[in-house]
PDB file of C-alpha atoms in Angstrom:
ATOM      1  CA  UNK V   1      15.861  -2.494  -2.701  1.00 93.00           C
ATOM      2  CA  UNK V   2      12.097  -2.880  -4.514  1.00 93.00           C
ATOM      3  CA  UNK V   3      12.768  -6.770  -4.100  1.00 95.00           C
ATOM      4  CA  UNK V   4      13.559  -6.715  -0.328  1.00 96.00           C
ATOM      5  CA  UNK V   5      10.755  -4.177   0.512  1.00 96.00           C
ATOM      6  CA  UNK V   6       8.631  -6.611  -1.227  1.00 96.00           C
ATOM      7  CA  UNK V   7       9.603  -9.482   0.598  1.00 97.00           C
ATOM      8  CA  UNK V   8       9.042  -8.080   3.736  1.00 96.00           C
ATOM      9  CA  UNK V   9       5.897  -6.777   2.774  1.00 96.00           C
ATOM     10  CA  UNK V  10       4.874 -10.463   1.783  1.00 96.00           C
ATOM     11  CA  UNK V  11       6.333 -11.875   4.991  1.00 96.00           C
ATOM     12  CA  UNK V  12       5.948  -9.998   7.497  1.00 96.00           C
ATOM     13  CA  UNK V  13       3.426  -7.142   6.948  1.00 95.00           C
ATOM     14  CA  UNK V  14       0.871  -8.864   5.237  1.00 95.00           C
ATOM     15  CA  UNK V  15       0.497 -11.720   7.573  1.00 95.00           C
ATOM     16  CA  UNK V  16      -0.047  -8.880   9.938  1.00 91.00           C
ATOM     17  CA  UNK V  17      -2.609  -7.250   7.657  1.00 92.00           C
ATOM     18  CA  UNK V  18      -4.491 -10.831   6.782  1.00 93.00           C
ATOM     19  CA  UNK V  19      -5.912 -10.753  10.118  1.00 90.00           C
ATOM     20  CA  UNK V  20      -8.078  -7.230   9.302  1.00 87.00           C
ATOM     21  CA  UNK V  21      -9.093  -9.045   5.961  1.00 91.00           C
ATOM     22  CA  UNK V  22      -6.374  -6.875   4.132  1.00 90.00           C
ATOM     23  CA  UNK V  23      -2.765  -6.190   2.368  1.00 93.00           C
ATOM     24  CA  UNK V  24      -0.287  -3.821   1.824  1.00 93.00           C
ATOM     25  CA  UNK V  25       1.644  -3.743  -1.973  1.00 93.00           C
ATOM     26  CA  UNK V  26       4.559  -1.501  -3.284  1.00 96.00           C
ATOM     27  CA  UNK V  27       3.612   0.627  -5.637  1.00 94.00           C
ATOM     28  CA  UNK V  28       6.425   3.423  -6.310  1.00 95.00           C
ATOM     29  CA  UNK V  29       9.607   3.554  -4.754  1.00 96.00           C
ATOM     30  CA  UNK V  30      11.343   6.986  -5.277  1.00 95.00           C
ATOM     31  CA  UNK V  31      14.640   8.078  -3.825  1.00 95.00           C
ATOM     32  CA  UNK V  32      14.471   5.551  -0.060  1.00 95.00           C
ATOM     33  CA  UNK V  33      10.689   7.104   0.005  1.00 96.00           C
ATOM     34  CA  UNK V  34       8.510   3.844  -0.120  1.00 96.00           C
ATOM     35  CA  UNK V  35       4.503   4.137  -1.434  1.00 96.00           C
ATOM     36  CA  UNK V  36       2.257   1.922  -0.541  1.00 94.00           C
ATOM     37  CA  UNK V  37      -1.263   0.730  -1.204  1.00 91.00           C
ATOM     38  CA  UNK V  38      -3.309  -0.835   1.355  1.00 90.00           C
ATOM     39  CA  UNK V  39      -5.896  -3.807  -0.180  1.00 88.00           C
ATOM     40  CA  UNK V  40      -8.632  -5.630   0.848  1.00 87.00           C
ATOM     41  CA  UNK V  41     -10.440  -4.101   4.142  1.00 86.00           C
ATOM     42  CA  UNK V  42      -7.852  -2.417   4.839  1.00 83.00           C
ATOM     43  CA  UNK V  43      -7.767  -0.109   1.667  1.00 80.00           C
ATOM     44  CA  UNK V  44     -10.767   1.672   2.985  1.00 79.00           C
ATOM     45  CA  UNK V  45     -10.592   1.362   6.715  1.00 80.00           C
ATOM     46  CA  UNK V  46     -10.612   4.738   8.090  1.00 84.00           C
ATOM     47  CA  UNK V  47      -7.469   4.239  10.033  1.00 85.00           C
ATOM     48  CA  UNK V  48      -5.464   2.985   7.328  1.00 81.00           C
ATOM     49  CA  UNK V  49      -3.349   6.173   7.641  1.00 81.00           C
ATOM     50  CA  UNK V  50      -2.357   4.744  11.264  1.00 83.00           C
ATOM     51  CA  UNK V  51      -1.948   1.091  10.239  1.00 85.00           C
ATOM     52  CA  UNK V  52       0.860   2.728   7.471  1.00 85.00           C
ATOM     53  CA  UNK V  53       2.238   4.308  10.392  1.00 85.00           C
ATOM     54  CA  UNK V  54       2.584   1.951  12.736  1.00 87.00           C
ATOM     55  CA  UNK V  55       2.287  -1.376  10.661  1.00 90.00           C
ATOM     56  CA  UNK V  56       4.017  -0.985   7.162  1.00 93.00           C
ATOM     57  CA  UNK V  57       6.583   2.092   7.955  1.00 93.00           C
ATOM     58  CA  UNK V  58       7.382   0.668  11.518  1.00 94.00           C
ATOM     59  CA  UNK V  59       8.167  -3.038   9.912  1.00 95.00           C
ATOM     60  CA  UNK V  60       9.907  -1.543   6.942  1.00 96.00           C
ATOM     61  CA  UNK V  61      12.235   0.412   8.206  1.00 95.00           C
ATOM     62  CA  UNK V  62      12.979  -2.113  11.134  1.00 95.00           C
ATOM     63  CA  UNK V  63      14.172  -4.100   8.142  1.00 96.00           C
ATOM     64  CA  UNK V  64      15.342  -1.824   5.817  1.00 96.00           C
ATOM     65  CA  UNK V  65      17.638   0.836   7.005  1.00 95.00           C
ATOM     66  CA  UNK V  66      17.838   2.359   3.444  1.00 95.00           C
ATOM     67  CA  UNK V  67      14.465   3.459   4.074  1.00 96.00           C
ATOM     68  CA  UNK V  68      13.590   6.838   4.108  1.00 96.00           C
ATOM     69  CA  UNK V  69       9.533   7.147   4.583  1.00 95.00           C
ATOM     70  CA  UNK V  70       6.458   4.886   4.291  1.00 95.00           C
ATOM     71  CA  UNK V  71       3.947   7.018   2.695  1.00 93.00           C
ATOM     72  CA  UNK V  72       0.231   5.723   1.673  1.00 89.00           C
ATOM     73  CA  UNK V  73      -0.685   5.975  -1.878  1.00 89.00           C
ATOM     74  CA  UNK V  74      -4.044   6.818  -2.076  1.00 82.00           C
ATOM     75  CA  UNK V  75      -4.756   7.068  -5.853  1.00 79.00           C
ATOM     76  CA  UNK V  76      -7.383   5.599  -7.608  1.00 71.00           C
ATOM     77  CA  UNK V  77      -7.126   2.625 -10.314  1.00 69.00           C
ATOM     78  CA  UNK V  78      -7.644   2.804 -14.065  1.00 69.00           C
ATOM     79  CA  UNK V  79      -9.559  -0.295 -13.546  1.00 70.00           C
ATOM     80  CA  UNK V  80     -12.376   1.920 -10.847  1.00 69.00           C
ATOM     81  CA  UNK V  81     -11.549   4.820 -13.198  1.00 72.00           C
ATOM     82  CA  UNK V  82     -12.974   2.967 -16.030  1.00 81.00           C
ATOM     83  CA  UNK V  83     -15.645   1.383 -14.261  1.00 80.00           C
ATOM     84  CA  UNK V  84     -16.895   4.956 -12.565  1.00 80.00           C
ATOM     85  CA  UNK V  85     -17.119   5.776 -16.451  1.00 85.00           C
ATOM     86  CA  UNK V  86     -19.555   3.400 -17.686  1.00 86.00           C
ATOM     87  CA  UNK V  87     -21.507   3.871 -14.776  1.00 88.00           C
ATOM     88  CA  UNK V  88     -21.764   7.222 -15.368  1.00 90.00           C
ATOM     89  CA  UNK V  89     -22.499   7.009 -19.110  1.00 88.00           C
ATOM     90  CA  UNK V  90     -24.663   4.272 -17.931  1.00 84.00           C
ATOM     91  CA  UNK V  91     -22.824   1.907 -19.969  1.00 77.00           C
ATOM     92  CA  UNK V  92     -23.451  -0.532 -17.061  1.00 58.00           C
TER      93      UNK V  92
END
């Protein structure tokens, strides 16, 4: 199921997203319950809870019946992690 979620993220939901300067990529997929990360723009657009909502879990589950949910992951990177480091050891 992780391959056809991502191919209709690539398809069909980013194309959507593209237009807002922005994505939308898998990042866990645990028992039909689909996470997702917005990118670009659109990772912090204050209504990205809404386009999850009504882009990604709308389009998803159109396509995917096996689909439970279409929740937003909103964790933070080890790549900003690290970076937030050095600037605060002023490593930077």
């Amino acid at each position: 199921m992780e391959e056809k979620i991502k191919k209709v993220l690539e398809e069909k939901v980013n194309p959507l997203l593209a237009s807002h300067y922005g994505g939308a990529r898998l990042t866990a997929l645990e028992n039909g319950v689909v996470y997702v990360k917005l990118t670009g723009a659109c990772s912090a657009c204050p209504s990205a809870q809404y386009t999850i909502e009504d882009v990604v879990k709308a389009t998803l589950m159109e396509e995917i019946p096996e689909v439970k949910d279409v929740l937003l992951d909103t964790s933070v990177g080890d790549d900003l992690l690290e970076m937030a480091r050095k600037i605060l050891n002023k490593e930077a």
